[in-house]
PDB file of C-alpha atoms and ligand atoms in Angstrom:
ATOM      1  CA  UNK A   1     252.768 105.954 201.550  1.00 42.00           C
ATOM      2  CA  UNK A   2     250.789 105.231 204.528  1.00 43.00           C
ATOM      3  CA  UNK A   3     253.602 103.901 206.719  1.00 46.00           C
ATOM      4  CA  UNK A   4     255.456 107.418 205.866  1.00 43.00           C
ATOM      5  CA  UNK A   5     252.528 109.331 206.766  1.00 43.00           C
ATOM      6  CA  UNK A   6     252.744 107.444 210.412  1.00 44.00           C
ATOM      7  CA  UNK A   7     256.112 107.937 210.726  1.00 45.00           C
ATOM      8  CA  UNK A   8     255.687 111.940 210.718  1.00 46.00           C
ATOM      9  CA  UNK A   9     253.033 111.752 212.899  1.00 45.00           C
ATOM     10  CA  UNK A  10     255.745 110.691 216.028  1.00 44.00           C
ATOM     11  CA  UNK A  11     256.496 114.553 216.502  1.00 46.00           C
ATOM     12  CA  UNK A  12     257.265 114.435 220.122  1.00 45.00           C
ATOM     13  CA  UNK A  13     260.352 112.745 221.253  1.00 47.00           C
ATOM     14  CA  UNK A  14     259.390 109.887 224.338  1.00 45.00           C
ATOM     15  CA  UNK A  15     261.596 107.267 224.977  1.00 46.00           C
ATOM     16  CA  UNK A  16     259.639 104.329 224.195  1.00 51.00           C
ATOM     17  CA  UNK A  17     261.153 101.306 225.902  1.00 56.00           C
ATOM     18  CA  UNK A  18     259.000 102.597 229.480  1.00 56.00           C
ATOM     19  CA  UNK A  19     255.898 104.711 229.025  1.00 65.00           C
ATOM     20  CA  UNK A  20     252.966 104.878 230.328  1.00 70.00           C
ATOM     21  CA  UNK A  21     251.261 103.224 227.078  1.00 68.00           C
ATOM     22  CA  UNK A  22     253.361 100.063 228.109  1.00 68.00           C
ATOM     23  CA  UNK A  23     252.314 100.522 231.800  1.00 74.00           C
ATOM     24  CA  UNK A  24     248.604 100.692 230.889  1.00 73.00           C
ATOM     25  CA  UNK A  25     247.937  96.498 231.237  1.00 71.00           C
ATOM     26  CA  UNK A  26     249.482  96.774 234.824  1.00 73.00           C
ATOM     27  CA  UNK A  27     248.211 100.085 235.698  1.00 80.00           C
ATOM     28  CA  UNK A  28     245.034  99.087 237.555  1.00 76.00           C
ATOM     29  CA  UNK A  29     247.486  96.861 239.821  1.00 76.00           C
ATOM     30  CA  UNK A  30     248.972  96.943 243.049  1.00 77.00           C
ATOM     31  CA  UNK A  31     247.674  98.853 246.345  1.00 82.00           C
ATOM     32  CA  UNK A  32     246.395 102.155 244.999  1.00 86.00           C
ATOM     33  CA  UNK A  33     243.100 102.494 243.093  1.00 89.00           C
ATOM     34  CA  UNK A  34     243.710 103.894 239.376  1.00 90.00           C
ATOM     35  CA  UNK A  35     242.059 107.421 240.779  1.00 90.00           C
ATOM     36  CA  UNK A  36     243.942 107.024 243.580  1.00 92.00           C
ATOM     37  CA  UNK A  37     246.905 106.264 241.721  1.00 92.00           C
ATOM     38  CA  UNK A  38     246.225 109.110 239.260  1.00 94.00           C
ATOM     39  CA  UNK A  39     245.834 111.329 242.108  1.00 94.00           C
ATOM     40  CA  UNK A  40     249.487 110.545 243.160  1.00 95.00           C
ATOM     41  CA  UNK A  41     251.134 110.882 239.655  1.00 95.00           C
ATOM     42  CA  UNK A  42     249.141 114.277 239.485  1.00 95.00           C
ATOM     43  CA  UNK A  43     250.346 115.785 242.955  1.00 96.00           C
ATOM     44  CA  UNK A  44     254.015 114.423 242.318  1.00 97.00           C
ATOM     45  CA  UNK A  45     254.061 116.593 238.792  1.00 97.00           C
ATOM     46  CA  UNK A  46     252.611 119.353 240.843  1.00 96.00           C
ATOM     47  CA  UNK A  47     255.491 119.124 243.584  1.00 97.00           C
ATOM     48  CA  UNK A  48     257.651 118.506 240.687  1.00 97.00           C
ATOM     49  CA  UNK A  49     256.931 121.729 238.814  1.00 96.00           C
ATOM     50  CA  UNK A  50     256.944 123.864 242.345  1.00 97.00           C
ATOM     51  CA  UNK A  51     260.884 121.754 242.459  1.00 96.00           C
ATOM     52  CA  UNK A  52     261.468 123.545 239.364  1.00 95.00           C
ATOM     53  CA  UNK A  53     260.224 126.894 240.238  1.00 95.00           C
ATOM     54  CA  UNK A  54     262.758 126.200 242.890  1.00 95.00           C
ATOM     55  CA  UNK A  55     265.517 125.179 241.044  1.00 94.00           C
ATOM     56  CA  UNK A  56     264.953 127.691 238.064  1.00 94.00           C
ATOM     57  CA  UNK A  57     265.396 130.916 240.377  1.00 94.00           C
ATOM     58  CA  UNK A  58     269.290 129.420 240.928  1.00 94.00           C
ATOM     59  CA  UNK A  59     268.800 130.830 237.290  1.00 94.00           C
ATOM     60  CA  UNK A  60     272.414 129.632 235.368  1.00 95.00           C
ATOM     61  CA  UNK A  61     274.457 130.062 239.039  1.00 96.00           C
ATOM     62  CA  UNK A  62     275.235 126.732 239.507  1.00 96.00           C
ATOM     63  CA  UNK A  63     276.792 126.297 236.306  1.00 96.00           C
ATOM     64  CA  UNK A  64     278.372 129.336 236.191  1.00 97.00           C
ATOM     65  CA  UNK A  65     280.283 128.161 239.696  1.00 97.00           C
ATOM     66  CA  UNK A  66     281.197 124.758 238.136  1.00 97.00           C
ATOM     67  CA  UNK A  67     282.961 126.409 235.090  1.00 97.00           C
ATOM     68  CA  UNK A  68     284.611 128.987 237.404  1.00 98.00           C
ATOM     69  CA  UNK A  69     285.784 125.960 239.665  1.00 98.00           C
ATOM     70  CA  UNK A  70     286.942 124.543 236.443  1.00 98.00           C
ATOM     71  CA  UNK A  71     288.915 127.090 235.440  1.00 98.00           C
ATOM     72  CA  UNK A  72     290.249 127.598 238.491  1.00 98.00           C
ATOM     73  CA  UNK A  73     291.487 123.684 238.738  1.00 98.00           C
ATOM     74  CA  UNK A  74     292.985 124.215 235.289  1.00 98.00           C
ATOM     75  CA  UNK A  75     294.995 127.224 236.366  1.00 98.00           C
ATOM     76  CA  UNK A  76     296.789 125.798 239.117  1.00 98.00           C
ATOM     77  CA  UNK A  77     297.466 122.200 237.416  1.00 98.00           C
ATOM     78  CA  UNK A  78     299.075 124.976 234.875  1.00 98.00           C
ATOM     79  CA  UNK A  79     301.147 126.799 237.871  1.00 98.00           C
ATOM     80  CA  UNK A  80     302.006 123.189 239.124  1.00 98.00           C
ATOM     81  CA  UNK A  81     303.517 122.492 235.653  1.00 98.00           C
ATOM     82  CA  UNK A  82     305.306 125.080 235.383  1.00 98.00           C
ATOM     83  CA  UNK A  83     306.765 125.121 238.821  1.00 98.00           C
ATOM     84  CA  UNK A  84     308.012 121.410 237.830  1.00 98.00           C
ATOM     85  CA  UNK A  85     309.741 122.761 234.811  1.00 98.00           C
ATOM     86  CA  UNK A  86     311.534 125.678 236.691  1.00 98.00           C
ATOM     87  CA  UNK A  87     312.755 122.989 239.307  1.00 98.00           C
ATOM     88  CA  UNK A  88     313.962 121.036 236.328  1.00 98.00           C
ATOM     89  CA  UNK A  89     315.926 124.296 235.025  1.00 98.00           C
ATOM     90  CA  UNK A  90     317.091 125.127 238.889  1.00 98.00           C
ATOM     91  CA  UNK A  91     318.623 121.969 238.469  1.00 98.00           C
ATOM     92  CA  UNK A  92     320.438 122.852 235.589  1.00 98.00           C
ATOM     93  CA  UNK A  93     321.891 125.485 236.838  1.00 98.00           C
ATOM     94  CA  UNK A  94     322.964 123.550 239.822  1.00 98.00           C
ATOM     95  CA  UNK A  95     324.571 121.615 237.385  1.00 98.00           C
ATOM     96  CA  UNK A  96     326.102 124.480 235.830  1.00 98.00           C
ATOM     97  CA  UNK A  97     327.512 125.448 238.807  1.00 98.00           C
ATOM     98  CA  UNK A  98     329.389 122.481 239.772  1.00 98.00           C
ATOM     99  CA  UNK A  99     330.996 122.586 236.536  1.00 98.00           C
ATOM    100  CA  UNK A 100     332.192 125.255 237.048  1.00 98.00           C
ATOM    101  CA  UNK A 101     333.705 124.322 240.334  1.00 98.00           C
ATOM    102  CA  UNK A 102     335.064 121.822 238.810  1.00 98.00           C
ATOM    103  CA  UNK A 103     336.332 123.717 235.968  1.00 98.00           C
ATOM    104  CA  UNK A 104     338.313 126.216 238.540  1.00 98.00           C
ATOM    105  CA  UNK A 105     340.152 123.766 240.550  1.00 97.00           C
ATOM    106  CA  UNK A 106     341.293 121.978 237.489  1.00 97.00           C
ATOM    107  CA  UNK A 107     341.798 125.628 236.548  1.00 96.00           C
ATOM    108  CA  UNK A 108     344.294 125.899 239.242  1.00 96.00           C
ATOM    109  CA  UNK A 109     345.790 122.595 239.133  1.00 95.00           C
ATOM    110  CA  UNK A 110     346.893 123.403 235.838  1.00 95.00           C
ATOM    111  CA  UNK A 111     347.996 126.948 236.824  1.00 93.00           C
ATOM    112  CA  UNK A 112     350.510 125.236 239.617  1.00 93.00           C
ATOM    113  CA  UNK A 113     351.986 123.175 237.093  1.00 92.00           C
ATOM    114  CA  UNK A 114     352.726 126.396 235.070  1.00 88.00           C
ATOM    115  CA  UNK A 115     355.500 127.332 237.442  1.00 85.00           C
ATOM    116  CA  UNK A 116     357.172 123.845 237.260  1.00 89.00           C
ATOM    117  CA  UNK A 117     357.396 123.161 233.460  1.00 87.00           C
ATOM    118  CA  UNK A 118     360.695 122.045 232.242  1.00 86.00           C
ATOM    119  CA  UNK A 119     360.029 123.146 228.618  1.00 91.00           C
ATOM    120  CA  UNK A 120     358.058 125.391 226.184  1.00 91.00           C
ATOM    121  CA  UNK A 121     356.183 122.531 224.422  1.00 92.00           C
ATOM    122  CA  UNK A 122     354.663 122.125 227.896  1.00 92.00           C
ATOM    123  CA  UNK A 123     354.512 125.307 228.980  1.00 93.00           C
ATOM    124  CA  UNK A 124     352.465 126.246 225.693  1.00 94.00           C
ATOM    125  CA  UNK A 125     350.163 122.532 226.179  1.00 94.00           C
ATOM    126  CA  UNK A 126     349.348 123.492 229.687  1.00 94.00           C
ATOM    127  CA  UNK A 127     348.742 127.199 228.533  1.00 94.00           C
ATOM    128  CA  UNK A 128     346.434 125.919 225.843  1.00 96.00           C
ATOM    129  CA  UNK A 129     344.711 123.694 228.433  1.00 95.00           C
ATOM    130  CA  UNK A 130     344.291 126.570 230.870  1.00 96.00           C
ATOM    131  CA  UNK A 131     342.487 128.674 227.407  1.00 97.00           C
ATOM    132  CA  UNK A 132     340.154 125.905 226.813  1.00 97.00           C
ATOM    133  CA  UNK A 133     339.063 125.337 230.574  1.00 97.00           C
ATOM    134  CA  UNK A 134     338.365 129.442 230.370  1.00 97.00           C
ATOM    135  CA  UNK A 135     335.769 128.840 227.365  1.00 98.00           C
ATOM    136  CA  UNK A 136     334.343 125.989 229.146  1.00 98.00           C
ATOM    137  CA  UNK A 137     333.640 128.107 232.804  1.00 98.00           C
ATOM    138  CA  UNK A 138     332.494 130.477 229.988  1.00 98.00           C
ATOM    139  CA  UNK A 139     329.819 128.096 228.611  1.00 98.00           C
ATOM    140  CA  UNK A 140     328.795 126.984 231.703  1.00 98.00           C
ATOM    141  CA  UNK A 141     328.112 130.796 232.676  1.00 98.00           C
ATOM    142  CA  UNK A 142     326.298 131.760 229.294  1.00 98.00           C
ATOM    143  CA  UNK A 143     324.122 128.863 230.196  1.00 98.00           C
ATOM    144  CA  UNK A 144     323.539 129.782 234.121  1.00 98.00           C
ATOM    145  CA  UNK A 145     322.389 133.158 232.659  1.00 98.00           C
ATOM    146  CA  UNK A 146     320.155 131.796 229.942  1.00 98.00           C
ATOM    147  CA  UNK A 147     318.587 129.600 232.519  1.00 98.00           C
ATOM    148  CA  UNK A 148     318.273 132.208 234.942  1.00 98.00           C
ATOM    149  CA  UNK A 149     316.277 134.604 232.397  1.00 98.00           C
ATOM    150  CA  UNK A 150     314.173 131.526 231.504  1.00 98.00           C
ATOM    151  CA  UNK A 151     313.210 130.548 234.887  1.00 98.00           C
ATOM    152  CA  UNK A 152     312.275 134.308 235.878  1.00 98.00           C
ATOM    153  CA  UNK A 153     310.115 134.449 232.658  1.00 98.00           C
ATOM    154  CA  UNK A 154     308.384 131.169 233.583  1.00 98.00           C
ATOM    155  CA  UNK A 155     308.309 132.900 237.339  1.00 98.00           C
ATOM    156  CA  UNK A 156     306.605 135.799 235.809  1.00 98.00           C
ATOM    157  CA  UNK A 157     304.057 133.461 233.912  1.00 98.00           C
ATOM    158  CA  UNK A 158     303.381 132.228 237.653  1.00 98.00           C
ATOM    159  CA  UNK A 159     302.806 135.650 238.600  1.00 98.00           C
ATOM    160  CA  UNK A 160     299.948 136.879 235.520  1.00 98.00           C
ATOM    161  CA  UNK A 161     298.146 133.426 235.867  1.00 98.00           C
ATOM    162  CA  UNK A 162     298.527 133.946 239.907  1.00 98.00           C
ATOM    163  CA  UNK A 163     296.284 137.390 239.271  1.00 98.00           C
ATOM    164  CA  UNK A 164     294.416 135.345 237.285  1.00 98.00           C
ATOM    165  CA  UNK A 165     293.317 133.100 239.678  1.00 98.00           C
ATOM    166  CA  UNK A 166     292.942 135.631 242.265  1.00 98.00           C
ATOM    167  CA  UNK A 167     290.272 137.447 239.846  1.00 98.00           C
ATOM    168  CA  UNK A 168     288.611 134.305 239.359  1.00 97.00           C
ATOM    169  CA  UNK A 169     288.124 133.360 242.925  1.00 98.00           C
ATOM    170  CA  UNK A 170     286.794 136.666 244.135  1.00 98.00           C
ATOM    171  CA  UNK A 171     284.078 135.526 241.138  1.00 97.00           C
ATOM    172  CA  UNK A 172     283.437 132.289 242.299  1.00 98.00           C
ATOM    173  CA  UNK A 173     283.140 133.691 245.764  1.00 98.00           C
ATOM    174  CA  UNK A 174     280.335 135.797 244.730  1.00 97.00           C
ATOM    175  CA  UNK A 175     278.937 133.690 242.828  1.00 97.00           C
ATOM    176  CA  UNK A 176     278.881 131.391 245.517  1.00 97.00           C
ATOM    177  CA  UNK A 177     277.360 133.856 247.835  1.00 97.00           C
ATOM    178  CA  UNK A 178     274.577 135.011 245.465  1.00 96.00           C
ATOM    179  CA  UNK A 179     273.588 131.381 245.099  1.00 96.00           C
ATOM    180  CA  UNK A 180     273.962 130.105 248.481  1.00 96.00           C
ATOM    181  CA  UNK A 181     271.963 132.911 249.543  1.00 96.00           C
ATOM    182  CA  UNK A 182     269.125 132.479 246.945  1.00 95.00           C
ATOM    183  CA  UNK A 183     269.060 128.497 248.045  1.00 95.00           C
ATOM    184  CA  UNK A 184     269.116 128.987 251.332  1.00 96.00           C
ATOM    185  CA  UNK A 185     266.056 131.427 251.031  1.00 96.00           C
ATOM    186  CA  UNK A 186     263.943 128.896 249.815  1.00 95.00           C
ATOM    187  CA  UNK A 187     265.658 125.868 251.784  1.00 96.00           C
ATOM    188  CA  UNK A 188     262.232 125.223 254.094  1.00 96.00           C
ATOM    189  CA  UNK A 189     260.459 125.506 251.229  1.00 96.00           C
ATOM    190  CA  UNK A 190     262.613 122.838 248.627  1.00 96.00           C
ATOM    191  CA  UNK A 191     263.143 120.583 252.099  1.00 97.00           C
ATOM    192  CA  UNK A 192     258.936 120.527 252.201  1.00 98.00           C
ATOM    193  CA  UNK A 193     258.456 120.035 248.515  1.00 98.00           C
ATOM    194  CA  UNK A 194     261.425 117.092 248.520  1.00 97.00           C
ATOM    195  CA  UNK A 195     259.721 115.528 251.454  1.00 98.00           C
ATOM    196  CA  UNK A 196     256.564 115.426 249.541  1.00 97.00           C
ATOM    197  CA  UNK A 197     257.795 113.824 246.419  1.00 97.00           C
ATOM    198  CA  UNK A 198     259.364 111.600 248.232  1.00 97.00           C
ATOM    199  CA  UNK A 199     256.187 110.538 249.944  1.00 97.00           C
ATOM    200  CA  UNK A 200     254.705 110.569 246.608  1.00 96.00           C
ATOM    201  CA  UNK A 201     257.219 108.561 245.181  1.00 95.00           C
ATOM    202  CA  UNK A 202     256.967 105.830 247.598  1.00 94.00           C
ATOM    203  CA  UNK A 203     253.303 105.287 246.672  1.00 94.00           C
ATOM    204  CA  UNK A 204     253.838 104.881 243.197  1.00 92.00           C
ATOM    205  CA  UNK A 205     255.828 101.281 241.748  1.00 87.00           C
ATOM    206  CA  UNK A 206     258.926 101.505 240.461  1.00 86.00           C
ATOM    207  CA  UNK A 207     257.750 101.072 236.699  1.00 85.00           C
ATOM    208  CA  UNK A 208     255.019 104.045 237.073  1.00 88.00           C
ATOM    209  CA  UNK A 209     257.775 105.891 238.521  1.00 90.00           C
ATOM    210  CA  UNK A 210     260.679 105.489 235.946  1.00 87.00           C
ATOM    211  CA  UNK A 211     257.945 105.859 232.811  1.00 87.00           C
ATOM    212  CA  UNK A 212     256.735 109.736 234.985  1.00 92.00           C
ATOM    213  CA  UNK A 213     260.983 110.286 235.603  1.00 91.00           C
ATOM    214  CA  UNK A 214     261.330 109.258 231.587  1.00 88.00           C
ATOM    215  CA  UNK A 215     259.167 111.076 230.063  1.00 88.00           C
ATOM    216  CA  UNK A 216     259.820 114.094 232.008  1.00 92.00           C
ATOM    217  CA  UNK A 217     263.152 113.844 231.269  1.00 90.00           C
ATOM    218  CA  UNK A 218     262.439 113.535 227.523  1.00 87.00           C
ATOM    219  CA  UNK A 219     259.564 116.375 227.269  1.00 88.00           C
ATOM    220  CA  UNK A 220     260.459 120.064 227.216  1.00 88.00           C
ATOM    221  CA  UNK A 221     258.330 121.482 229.405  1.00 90.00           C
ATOM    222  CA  UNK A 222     259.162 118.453 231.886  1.00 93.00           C
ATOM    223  CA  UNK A 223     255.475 117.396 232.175  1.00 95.00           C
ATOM    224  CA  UNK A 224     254.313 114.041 232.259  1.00 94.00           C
ATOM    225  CA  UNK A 225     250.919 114.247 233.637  1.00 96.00           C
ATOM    226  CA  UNK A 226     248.776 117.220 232.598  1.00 96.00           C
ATOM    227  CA  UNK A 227     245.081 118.330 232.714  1.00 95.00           C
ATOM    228  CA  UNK A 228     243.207 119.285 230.053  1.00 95.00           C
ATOM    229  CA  UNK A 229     243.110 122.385 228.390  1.00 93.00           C
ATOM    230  CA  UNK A 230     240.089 123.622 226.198  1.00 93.00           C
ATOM    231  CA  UNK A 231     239.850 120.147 225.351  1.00 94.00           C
ATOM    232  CA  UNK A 232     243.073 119.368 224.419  1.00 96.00           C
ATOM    233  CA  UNK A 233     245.848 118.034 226.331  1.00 96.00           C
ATOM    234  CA  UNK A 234     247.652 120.466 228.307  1.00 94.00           C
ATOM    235  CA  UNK A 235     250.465 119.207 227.125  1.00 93.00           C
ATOM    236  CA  UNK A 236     250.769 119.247 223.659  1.00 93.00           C
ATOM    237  CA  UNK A 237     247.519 120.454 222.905  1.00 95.00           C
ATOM    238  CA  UNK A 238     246.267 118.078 220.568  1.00 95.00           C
ATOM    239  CA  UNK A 239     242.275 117.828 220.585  1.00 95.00           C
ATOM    240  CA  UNK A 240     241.237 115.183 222.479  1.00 95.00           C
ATOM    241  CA  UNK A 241     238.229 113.031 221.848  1.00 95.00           C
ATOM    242  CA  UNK A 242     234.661 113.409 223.266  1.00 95.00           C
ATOM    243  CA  UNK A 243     234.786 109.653 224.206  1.00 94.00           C
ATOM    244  CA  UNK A 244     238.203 109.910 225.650  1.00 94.00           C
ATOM    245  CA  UNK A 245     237.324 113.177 227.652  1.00 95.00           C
ATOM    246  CA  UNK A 246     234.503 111.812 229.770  1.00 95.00           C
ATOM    247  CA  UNK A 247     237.245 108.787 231.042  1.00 94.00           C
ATOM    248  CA  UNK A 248     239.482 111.784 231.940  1.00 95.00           C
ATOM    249  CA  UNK A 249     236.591 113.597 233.425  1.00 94.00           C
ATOM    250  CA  UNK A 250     235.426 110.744 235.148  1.00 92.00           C
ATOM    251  CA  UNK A 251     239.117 110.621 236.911  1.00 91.00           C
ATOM    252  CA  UNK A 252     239.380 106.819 237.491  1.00 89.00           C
ATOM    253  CA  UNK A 253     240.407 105.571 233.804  1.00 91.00           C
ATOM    254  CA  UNK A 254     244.528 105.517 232.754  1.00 91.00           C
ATOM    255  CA  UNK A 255     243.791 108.126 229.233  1.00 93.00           C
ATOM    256  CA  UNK A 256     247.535 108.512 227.726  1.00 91.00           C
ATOM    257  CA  UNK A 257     247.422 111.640 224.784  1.00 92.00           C
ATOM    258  CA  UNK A 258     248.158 109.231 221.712  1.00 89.00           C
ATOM    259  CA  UNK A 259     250.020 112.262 220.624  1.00 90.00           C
ATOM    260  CA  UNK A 260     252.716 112.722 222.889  1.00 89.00           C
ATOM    261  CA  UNK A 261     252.203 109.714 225.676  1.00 89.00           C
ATOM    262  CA  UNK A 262     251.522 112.031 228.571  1.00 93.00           C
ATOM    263  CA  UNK A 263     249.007 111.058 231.433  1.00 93.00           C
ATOM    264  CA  UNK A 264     245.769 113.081 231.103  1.00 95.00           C
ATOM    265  CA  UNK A 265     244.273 113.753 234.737  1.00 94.00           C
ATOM    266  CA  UNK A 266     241.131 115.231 236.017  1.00 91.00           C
ATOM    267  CA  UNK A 267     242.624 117.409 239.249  1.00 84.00           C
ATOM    268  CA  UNK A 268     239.610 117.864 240.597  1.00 83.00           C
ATOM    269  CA  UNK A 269     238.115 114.017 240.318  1.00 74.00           C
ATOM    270  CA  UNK A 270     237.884 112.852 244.213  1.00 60.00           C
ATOM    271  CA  UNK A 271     240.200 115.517 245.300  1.00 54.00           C
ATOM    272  CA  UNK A 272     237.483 115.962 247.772  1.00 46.00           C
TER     273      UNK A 272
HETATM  274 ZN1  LIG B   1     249.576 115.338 224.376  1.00 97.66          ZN
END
């Protein structure tokens, strides 16, 4: 009974196996002061979010370019497909063709041999050969023009998914444009903002780091490290305790929200 009722209380979904609750014992180590180090993890989720501010004005462009430039790859590994199976058919009627080359000059062979027969038993065997090579050049033509209407089908499938892709790339070009025009807009301003979290980054240790990158990954609103609002945590904005708001207040204590894991900062403790 009460092990259910602690199960439901794990609403939000953190990955456990780095969070800050497992950082907590190390926290106060290495070079930075926990304020200090608080400080850091607060201005890197404030570069972060500008990042996404960023980012989010691309609004769905850069997807919509990948699945055009998708489409686009799939439409010409179709065209190269079928331009393999029309060379296979070409080759057919190559084929064809020499048969019935063949077919003549036996054609005639026979035909020279008509004037020379000694008899009508061969007269009517060479007469019946000379019937049966005419069916076969026959065959071989019926085929050639089968073929033929085939591989001008297949040439007019070429032709619609050519259109196609010619639709499809004036999209992608715009598409293109429009985003490469909204990115380069705020290129100064994404170049500053990565430069700071970089600088950021390389104050914080690798663990701090990968539980912030976690659990902003994880969380929908891609916080990890929030302030307080109207005494609750600005993050999921469950109450918080008196006790456990003077250590945020006070700005140099690690406070996690037991509700959702996410660091609860002071901004304006020694941002003097
Ligand atoms: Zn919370």
């Amino acid at each position: 009974m009460s092990d259910k009722s602690k199960i439901n209380r794990v609403e939000t979904p953190i990955d456990q196996r780095e969070t800050f609750v497992s950082l907590s014992k190390n926290f106060s180590e290495g070079s930075l002061s926990v304020s200090e180090k608080l400080q850091v993890l607060y201005a890197l989720q404030q570069t972060d979010n500008e990042i996404g501010k960023i980012i989010n004005l691309r609004g769905a462009l850069p997807q919509e370019v990948e699945t055009v430039e998708e489409e686009l790859t799939s439409l010409k590994a179709k065209i190269a497909s079928i331009r393999e199976f029309i060379g296979g058919l070409e080759a057919e009627v190559e084929a064809h063709k020499q048969g019935i080359v063949d077919v003549d000059a036996e054609y005639n062979r026979y035909h020279e041999q008509l004037g020379k027969v000694a008899n009508s038993r061969e007269f009517d065997s060479i007469n019946k050969e000379l019937e049966n090579l005419g069916y076969e050049r026959q065959i071989h033509e019926k085929n050639i023009g089968e073929l033929r209407m085939l591989i001008a089908e297949k040439k007019d499938a070429i032709e619609i998914i050519n259109d196609r892709i010619t639709i499809r790339e004036e999209d992608l070009n715009a598409k293109k444009a429009e985003l490469e025009n909204i990115v380069s807009s705020t290129a100064d301003e994404e170049k500053a903002l990565l430069d700071k979290r970089a600088k950021y980054s390389s104050q914080l240790d690798e663990r701090t780091l990968s539980a912030y990158d976690r659990i902003r990954a994880s969380v929908h609103n891609h916080l990890a490290v929030v302030s307080v609002y109207e005494n609750s945590c600005g993050g999921c904005f469950n109450a918080i305790t008196p006790q456990r708001l003077v250590d945020i207040a006070s700005g140099n204590k690690l406070v996690i929200c037991e509700n959702c894991g996410r660091i609860l900062v002071n901004p304006l403790a020694n941002a003097e």
